[in-house]
mmCIF file of C-alpha atoms and ligand atoms in Angstrom:
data_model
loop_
_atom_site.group_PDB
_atom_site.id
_atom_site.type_symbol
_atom_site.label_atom_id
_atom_site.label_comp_id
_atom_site.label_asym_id
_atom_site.label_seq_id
_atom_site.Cartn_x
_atom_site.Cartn_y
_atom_site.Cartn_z
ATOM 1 C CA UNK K 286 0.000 0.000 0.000
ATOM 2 C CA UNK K 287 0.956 3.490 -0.720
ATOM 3 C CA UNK K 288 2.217 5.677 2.009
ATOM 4 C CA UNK K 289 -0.941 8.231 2.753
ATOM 5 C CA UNK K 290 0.820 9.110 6.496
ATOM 6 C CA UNK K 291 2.008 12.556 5.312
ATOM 7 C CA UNK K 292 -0.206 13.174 1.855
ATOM 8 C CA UNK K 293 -2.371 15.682 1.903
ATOM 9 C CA UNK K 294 -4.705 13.066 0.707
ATOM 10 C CA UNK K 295 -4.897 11.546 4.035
ATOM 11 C CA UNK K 296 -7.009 14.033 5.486
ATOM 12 C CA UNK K 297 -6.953 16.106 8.439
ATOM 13 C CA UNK K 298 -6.360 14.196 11.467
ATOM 14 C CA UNK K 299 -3.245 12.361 9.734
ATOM 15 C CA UNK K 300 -1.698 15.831 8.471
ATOM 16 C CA UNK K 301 -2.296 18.443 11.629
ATOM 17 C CA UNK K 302 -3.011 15.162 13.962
ATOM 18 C CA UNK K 303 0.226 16.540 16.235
ATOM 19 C CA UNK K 304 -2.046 19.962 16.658
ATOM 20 C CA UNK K 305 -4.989 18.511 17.696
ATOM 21 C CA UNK K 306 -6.621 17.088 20.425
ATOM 22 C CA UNK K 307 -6.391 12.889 19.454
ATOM 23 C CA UNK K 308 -5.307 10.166 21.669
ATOM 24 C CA UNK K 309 -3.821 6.921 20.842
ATOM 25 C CA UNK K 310 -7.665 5.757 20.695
ATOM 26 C CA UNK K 311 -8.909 7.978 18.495
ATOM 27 C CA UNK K 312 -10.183 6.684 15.413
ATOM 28 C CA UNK K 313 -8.206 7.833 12.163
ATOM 29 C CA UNK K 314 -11.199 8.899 10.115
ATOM 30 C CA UNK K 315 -10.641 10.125 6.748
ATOM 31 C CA UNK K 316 -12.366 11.182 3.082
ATOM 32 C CA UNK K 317 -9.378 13.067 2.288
ATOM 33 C CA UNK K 318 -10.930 16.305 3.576
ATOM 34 C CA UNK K 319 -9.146 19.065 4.054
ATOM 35 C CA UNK K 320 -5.714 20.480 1.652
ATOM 36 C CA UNK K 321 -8.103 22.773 -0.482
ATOM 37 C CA UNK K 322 -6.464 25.107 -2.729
ATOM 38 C CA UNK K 323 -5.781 28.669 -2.535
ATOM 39 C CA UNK K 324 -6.120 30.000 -5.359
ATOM 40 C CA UNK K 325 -4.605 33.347 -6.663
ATOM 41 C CA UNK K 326 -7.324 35.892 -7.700
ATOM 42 C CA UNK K 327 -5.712 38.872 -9.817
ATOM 43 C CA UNK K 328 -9.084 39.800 -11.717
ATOM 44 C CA UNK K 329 -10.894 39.652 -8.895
ATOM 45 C CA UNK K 330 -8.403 42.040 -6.850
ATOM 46 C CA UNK K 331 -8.062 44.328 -9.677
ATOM 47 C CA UNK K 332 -11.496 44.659 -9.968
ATOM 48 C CA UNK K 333 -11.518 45.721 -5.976
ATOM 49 C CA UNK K 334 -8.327 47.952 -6.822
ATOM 50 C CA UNK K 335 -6.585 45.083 -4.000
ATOM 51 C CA UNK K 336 -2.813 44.480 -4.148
ATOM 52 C CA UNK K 337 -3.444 40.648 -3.434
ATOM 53 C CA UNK K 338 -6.176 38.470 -3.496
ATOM 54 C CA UNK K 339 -6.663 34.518 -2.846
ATOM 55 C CA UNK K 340 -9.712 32.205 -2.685
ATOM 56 C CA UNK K 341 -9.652 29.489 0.109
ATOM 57 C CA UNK K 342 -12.147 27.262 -1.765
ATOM 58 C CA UNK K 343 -13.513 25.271 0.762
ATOM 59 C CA UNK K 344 -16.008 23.930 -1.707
ATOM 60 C CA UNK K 345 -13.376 21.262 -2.658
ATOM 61 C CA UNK K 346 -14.331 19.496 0.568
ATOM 62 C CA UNK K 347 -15.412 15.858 -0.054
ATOM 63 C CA UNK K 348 -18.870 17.218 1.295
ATOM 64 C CA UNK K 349 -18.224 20.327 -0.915
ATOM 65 C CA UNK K 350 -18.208 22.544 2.532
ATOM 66 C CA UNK K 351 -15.565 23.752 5.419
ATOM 67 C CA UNK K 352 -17.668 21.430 7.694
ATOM 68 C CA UNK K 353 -15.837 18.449 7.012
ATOM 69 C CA UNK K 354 -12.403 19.559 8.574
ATOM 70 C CA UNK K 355 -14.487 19.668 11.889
ATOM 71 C CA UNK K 356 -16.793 16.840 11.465
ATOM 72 C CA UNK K 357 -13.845 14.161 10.781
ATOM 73 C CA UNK K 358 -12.625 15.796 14.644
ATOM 74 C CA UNK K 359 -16.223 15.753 16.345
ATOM 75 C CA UNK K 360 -17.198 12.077 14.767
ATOM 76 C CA UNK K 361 -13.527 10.484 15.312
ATOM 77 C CA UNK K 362 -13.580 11.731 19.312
ATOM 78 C CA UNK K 363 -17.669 10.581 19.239
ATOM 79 C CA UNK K 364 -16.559 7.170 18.204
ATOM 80 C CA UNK K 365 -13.426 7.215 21.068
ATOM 81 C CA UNK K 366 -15.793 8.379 23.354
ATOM 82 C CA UNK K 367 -18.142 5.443 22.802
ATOM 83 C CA UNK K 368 -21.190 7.058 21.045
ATOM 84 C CA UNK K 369 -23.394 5.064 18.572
ATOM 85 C CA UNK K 370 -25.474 8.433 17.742
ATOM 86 C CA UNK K 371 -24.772 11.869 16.615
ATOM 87 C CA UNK K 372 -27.153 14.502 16.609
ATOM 88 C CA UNK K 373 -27.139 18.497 14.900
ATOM 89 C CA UNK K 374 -28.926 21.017 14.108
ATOM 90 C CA UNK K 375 -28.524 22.518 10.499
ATOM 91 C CA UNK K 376 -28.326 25.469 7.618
ATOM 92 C CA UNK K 377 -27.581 22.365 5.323
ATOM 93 C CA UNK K 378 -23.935 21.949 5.376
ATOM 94 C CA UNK K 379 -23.644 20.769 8.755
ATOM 95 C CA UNK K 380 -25.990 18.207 7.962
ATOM 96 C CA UNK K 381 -24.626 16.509 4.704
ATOM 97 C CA UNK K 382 -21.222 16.563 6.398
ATOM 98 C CA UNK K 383 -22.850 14.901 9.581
ATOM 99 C CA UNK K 384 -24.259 12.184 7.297
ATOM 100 C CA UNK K 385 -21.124 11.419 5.829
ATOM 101 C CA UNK K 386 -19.094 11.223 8.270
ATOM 102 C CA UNK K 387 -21.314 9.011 10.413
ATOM 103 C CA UNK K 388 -21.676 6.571 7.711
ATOM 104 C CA UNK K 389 -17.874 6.421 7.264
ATOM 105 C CA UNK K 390 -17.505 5.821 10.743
ATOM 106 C CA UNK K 391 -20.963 3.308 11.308
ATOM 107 C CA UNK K 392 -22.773 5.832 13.649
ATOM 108 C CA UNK K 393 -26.238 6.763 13.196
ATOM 109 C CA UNK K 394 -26.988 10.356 12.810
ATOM 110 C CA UNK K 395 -29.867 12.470 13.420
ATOM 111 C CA UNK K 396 -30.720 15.864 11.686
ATOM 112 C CA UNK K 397 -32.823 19.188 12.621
ATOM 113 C CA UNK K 398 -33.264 21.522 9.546
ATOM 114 C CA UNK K 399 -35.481 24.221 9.600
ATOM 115 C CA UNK K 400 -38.301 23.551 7.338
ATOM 116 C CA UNK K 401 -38.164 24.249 3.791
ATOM 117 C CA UNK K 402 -35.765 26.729 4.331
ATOM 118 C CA UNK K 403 -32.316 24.446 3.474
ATOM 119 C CA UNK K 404 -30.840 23.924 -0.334
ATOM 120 C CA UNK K 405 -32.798 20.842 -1.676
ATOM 121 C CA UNK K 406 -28.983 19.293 -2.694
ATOM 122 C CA UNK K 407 -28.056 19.444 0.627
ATOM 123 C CA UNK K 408 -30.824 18.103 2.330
ATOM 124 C CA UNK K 409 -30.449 15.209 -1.048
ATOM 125 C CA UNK K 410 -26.851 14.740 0.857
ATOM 126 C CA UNK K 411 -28.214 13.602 4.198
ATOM 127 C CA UNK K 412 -30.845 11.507 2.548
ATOM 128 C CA UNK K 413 -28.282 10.033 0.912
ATOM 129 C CA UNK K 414 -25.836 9.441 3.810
ATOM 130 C CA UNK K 415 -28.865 7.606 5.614
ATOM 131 C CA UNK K 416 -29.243 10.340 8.175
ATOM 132 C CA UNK K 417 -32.929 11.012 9.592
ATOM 133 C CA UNK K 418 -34.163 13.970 8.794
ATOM 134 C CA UNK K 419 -36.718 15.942 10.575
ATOM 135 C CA UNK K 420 -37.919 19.076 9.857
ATOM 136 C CA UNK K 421 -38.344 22.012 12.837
ATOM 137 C CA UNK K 422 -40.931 25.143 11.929
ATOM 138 C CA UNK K 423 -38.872 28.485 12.640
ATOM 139 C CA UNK K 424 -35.139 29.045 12.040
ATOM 140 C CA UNK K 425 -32.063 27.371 12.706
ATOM 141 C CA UNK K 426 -32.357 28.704 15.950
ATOM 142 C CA UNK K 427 -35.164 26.685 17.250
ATOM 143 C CA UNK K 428 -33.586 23.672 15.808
ATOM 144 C CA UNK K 429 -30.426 24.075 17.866
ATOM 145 C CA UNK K 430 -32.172 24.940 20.836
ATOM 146 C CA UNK K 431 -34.048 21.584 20.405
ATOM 147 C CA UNK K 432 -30.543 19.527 20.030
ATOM 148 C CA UNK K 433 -29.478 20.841 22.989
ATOM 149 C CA UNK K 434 -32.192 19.994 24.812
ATOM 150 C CA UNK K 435 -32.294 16.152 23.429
ATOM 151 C CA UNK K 436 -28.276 16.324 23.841
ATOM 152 C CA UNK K 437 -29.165 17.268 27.811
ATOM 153 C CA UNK K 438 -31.480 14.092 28.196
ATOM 154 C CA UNK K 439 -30.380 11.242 25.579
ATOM 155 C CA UNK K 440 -27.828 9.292 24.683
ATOM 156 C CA UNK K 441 -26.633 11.227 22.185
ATOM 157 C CA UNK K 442 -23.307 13.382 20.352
ATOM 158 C CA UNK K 443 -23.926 16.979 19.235
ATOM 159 C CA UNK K 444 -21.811 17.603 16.756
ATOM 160 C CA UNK K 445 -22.821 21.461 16.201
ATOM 161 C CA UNK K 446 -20.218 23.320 16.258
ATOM 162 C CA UNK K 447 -20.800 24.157 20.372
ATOM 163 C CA UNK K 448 -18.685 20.790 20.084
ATOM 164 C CA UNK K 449 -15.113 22.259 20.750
ATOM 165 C CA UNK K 450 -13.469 19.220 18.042
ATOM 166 C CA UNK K 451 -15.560 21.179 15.705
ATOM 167 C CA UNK K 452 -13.624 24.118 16.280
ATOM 168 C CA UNK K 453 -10.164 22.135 16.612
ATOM 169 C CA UNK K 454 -10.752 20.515 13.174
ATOM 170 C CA UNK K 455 -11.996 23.693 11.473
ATOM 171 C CA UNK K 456 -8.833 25.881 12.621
ATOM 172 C CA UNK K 457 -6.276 23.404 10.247
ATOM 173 C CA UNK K 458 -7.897 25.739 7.301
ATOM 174 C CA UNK K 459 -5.612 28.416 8.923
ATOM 175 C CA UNK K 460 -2.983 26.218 9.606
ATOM 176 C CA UNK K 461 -2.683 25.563 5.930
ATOM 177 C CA UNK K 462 -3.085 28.768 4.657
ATOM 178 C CA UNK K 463 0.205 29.713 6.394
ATOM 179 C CA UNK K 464 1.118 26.611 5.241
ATOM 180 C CA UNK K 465 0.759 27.422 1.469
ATOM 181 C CA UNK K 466 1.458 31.233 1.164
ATOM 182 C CA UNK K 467 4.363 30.651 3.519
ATOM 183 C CA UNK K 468 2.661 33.661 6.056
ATOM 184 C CA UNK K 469 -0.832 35.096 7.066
ATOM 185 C CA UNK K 470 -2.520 37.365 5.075
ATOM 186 C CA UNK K 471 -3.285 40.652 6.597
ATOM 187 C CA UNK K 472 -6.742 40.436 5.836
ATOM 188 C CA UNK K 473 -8.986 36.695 6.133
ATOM 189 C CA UNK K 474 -12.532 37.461 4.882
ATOM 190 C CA UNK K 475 -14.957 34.890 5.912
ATOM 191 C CA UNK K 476 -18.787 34.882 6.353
ATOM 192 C CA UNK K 477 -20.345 34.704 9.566
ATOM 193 C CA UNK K 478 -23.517 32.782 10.501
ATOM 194 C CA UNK K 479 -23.321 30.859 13.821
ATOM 195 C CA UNK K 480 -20.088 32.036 14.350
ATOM 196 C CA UNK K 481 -17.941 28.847 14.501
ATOM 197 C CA UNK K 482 -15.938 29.716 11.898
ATOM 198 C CA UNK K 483 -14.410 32.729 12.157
ATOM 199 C CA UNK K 484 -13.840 30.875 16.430
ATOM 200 C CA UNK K 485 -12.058 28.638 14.606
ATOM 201 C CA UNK K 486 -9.482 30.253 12.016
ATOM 202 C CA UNK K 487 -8.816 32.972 14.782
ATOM 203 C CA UNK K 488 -7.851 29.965 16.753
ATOM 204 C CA UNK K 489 -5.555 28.866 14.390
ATOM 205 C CA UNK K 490 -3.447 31.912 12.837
ATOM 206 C CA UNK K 491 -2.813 32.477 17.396
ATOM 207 C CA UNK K 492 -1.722 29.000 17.429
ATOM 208 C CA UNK K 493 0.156 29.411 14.609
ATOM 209 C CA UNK K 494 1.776 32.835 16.364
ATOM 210 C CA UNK K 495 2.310 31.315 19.530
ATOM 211 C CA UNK K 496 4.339 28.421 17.455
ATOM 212 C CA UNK K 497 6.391 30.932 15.763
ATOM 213 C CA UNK K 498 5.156 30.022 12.508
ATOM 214 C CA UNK K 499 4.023 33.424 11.601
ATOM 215 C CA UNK K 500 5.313 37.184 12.899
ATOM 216 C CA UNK K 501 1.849 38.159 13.201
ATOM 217 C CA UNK K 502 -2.097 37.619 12.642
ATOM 218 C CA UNK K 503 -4.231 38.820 10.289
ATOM 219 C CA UNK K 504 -6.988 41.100 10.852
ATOM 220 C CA UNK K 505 -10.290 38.668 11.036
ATOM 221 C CA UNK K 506 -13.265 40.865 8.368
ATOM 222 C CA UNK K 507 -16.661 38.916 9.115
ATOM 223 C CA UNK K 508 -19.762 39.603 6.613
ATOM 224 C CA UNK K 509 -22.962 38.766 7.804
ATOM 225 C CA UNK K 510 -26.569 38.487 5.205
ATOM 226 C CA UNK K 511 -28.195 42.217 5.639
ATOM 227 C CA UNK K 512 -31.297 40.113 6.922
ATOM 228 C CA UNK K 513 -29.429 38.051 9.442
ATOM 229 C CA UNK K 514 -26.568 40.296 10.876
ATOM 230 C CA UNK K 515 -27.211 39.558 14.753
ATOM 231 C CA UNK K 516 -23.390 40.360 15.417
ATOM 232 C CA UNK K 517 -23.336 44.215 13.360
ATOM 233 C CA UNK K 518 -26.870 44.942 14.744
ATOM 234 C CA UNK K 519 -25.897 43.900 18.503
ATOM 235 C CA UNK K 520 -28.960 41.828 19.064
ATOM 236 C CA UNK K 521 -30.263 38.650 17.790
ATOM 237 C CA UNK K 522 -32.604 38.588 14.996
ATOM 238 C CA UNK K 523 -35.909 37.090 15.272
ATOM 239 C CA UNK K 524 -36.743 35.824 12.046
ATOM 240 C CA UNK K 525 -33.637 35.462 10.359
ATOM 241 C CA UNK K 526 -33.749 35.815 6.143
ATOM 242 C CA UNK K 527 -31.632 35.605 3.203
ATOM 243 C CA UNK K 528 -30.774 34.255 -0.083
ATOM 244 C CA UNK K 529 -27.605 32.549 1.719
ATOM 245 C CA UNK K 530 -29.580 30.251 3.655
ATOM 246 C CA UNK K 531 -26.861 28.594 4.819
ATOM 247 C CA UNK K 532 -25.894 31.742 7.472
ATOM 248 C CA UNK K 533 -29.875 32.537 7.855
ATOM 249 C CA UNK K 534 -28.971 32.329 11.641
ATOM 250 C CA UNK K 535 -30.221 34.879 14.525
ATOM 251 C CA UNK K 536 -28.719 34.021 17.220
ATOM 252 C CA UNK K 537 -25.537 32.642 16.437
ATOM 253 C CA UNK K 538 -24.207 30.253 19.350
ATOM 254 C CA UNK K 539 -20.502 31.305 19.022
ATOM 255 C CA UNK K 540 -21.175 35.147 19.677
ATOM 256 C CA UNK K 541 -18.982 36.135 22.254
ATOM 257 C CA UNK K 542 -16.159 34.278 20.904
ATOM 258 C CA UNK K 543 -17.023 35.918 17.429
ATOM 259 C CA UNK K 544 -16.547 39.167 19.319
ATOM 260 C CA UNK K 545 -13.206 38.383 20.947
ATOM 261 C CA UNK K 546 -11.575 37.346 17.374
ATOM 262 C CA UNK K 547 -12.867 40.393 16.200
ATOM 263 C CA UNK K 548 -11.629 42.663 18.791
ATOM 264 C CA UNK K 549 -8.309 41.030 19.409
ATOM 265 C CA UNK K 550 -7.641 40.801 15.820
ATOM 266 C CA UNK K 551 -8.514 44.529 14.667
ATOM 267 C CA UNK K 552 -11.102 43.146 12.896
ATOM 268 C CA UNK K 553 -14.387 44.563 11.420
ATOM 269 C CA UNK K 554 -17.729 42.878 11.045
ATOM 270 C CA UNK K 555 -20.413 44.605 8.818
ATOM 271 C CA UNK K 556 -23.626 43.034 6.447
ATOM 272 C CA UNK K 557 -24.213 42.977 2.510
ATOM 273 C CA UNK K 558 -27.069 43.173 1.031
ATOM 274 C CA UNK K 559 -28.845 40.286 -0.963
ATOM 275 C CA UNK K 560 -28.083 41.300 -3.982
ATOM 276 C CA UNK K 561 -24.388 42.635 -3.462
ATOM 277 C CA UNK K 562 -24.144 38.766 -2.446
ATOM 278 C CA UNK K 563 -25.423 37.080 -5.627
ATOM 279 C CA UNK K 564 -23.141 40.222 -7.776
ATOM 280 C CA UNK K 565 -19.971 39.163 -5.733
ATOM 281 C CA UNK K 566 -21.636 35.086 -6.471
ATOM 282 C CA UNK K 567 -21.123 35.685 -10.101
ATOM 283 C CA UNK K 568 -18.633 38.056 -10.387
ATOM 284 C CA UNK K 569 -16.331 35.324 -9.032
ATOM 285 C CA UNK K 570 -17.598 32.622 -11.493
ATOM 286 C CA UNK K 571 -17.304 34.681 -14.342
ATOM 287 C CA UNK K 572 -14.242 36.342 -13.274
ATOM 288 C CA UNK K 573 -11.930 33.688 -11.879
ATOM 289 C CA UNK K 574 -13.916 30.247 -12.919
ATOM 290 C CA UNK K 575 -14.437 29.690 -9.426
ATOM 291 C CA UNK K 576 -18.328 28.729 -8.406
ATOM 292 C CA UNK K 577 -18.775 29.207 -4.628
ATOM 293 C CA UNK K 578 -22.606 29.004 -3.021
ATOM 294 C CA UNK K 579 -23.831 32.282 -2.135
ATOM 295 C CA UNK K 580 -23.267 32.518 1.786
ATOM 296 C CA UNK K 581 -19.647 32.190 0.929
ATOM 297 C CA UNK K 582 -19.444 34.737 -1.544
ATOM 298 C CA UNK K 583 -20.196 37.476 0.957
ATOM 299 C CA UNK K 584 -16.799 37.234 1.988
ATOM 300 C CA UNK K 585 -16.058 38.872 -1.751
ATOM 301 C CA UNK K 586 -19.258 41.297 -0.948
ATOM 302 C CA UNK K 587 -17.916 42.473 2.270
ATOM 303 C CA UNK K 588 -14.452 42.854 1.079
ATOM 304 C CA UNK K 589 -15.547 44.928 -2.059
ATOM 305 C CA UNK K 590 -17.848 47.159 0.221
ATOM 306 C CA UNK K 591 -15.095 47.595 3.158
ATOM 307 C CA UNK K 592 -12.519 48.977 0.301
ATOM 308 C CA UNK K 593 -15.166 51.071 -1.198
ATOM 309 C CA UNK K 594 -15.785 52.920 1.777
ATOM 310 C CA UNK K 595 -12.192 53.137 2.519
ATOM 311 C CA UNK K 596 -12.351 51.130 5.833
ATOM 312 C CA UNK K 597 -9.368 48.961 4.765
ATOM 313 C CA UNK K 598 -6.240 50.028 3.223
ATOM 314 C CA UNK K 599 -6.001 48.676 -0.516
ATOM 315 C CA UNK K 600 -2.117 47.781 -0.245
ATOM 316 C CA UNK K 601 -3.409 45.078 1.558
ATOM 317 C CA UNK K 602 -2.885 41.111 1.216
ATOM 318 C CA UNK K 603 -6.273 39.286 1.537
ATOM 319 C CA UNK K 604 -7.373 35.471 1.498
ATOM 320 C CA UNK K 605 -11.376 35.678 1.232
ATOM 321 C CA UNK K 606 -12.674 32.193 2.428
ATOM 322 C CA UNK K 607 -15.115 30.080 0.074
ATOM 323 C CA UNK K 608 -17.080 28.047 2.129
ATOM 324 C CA UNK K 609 -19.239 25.819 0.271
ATOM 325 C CA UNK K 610 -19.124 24.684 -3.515
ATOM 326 C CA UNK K 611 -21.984 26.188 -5.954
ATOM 327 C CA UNK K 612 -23.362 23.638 -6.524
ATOM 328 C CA UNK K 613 -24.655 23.504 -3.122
ATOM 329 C CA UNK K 614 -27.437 25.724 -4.390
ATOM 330 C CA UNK K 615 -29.098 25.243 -7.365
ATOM 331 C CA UNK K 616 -32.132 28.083 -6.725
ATOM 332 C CA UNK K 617 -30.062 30.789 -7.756
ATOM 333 C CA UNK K 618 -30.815 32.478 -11.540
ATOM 334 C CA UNK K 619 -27.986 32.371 -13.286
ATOM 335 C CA UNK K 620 -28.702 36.563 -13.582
ATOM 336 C CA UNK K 621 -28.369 37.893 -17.224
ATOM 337 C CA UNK K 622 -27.954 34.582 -19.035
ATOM 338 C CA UNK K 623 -29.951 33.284 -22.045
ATOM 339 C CA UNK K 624 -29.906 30.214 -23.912
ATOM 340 C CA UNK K 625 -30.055 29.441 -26.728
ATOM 341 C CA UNK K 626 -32.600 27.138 -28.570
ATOM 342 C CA UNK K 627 -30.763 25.013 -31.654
ATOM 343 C CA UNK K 628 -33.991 24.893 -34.788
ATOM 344 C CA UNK K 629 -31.921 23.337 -37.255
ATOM 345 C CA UNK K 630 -30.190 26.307 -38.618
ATOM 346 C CA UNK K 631 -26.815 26.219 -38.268
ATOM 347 C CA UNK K 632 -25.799 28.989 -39.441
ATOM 348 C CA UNK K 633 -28.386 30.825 -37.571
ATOM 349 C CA UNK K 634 -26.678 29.426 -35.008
ATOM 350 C CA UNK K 635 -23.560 30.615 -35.846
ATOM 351 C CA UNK K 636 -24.643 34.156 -35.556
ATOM 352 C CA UNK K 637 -26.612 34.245 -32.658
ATOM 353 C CA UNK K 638 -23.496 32.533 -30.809
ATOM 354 C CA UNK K 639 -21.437 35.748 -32.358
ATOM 355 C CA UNK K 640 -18.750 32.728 -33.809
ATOM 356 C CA UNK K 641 -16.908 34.352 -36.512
ATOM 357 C CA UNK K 642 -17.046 32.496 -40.109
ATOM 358 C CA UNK K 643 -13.210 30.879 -40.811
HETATM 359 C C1 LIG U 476 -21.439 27.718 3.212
HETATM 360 O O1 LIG U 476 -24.627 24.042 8.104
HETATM 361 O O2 LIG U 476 -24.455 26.739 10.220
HETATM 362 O O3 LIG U 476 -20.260 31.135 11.056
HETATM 363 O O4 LIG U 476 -25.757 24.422 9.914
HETATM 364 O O5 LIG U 476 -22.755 26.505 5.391
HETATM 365 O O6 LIG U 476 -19.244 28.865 11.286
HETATM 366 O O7 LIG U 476 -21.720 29.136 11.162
HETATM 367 C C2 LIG U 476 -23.561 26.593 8.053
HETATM 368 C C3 LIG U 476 -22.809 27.703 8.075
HETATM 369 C C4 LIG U 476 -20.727 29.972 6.015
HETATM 370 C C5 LIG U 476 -21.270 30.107 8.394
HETATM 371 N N1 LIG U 476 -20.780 29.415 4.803
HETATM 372 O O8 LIG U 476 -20.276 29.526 9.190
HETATM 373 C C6 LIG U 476 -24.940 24.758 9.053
HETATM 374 C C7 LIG U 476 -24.318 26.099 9.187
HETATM 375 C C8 LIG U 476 -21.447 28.282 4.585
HETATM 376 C C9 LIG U 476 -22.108 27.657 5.647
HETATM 377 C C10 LIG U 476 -21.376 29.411 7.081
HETATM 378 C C11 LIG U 476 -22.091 28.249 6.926
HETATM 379 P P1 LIG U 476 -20.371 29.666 10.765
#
């Protein structure tokens, strides 16, 4: 057999495994999550009048979201720990990475999802995975409130990220963004829903400071949905909405830590507007070929309306974090695009496709 010990195909536990929290028990739990690519943006930052710009595409997660880096953590210590069940509450992405994971590892897994208000192609992912599904009226909220509350009285694993191996797992994205660009950036962009992220990278670039890996940390910039931006209005929103469902969240459980990466990093967090976050969606496909869902693109949106305003210096280095793939989401309109219907004309066709004769 080939040696996977030090790949980056072997996943996350087998390549950060020294700087996180396994034992010798701990189950080595892999779909070779983890190692996405950073990839250089120079349209894109020209286009914001940035000096540097890379995408963290997240979407090339074997779940097609950021969730997996945490999920192989919270399922591997679940298993150690002797549980047979694992339990979340979920946008979506949670969810499909749940399922997955638990079927890799032979655990069952129950999900909450707020009803009809999560991407049909993620919800397709837990169905796949074998999860059960049920569905809560109200927002994510409720549903979390609910897991806790079953995670008080049964025999079962949360695996939200109030789960500190979700955390652990989830800060190896900053881990190997110093890894790759060989420092931090001085700005990491990410969007902010329940707040575990941005917990988690903080978490990481400090790590990586107190390691003497890197000189200093970046500056942590947070976007929140206009609709569901509990953290820039100061108090939690009652019914949450967006087009990025996936970070239609009002009361996000990772608040105060949210706060303290913010304020220890110099960071800002402000909110985008719906349609700012479907612009920055396609700008980036059409742009730089890269196809993110649309609760990771307001990283791009609140990075383009931070240097508009001035609020961040445009000399700067940024890495903008994609979190989940595009096709994650198939209810957005592809804005401004026809097709075109083939009646047997071919040169008819030729000139409506603007092809130039040879
Ligand atoms: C694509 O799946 O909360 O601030 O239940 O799916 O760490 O919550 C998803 C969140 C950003 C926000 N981008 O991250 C869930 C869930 C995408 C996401 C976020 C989510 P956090």
């Amino acid at each position: 057999m080939e040696n996977r010990e030090n790949s980056t195909r072997a996943g996350v536990l087998a390549r950060y495994g020294a700087r996180l929290p396994l034992t010798k028990d701990t189950p080595m739990i892999s779909l070779s999550e983890g190692s996405t690519p950073c990839i250089p943006a120079p349209r894109l930052a020209a286009t914001l009048g940035l000096s540097s710009l890379y995408l963290k595409f997240e979407g090339m997660n074997p779940t097609g979201s950021f969730k997996d880096r945490g999920m192989v953590v919270a399922i591997a210590k679940a298993v150690e720990e002797g549980a047979t069940c694992v339990i979340c509450a979920s946008t979506g992405n949670t969810s499909a990475s749940a399922a997955a994971y638990a079927a890799r590892a032979g655990l069952s897994c129950l999900i909450l999802v707020p009803k009809g208000k999560i991407s049909k192609s993620k919800l397709l992912q837990a169905q796949m995975h074998g999860a059960t599904v049920v569905s809560v009226g109200g927002s994510f909220d409720t549903a979390l409130s609910l897991v806790r509350s079953l995670g008080a009285a049964y025999r079962v694993a949360i695996v939200n990220s109030i789960n500190p191996y979700r955390i652990e797992g989830q800060k190896t994205a900053a881990f190997e963004i110093v890894d790759e660009l060989g420092q931090a950036p001085d700005l990491l962009v990410l969007p902010v829903g329940n707040a575990g992220n941005i917990t988690a990278y903080w978490k990481g670039f400090v790590e990586d400071k107190a390691a003497g890996r890197i000189p200093s940390t970046p500056r942590m910039i947070g976007g929140q949905a206009a609709g569901a931006a509990p953290i820039v209005l100061g108090h939690p929103v009652e019914s949450p909405e967006t087009v990025a469902s996936a970070i239609r969240i009002g009361n996000p459980a990772s608040w105060k830590q949210a706060l303290a990466a913010l304020g220890e990093s110099d960071g800002i967090i402000d909110m985008v507007e719906d349609e700012d976050i479907l612009s920055a969606q396609r700008l980036l496909a059409r742009a730089e070929g890269v196809f993110c869902e649309p609760a990771s693109a307001t990283s791009v949106a609140i990075l383009g309306r931070l240097l508009s305003e001035n609020r961040l210096p445009r000399d700067s280095s940024a890495v903008c974090v994609l979190t989940g793939h595009g096709l994650k989401d198939p209810s957005v309109e592809p804005h401004g695009h026809s097709s075109i219907d083939f009646d047997g004309d071919l040169a008819g066709l030729a000139k409506a496709c603007k092809l130039v004769p040879l």
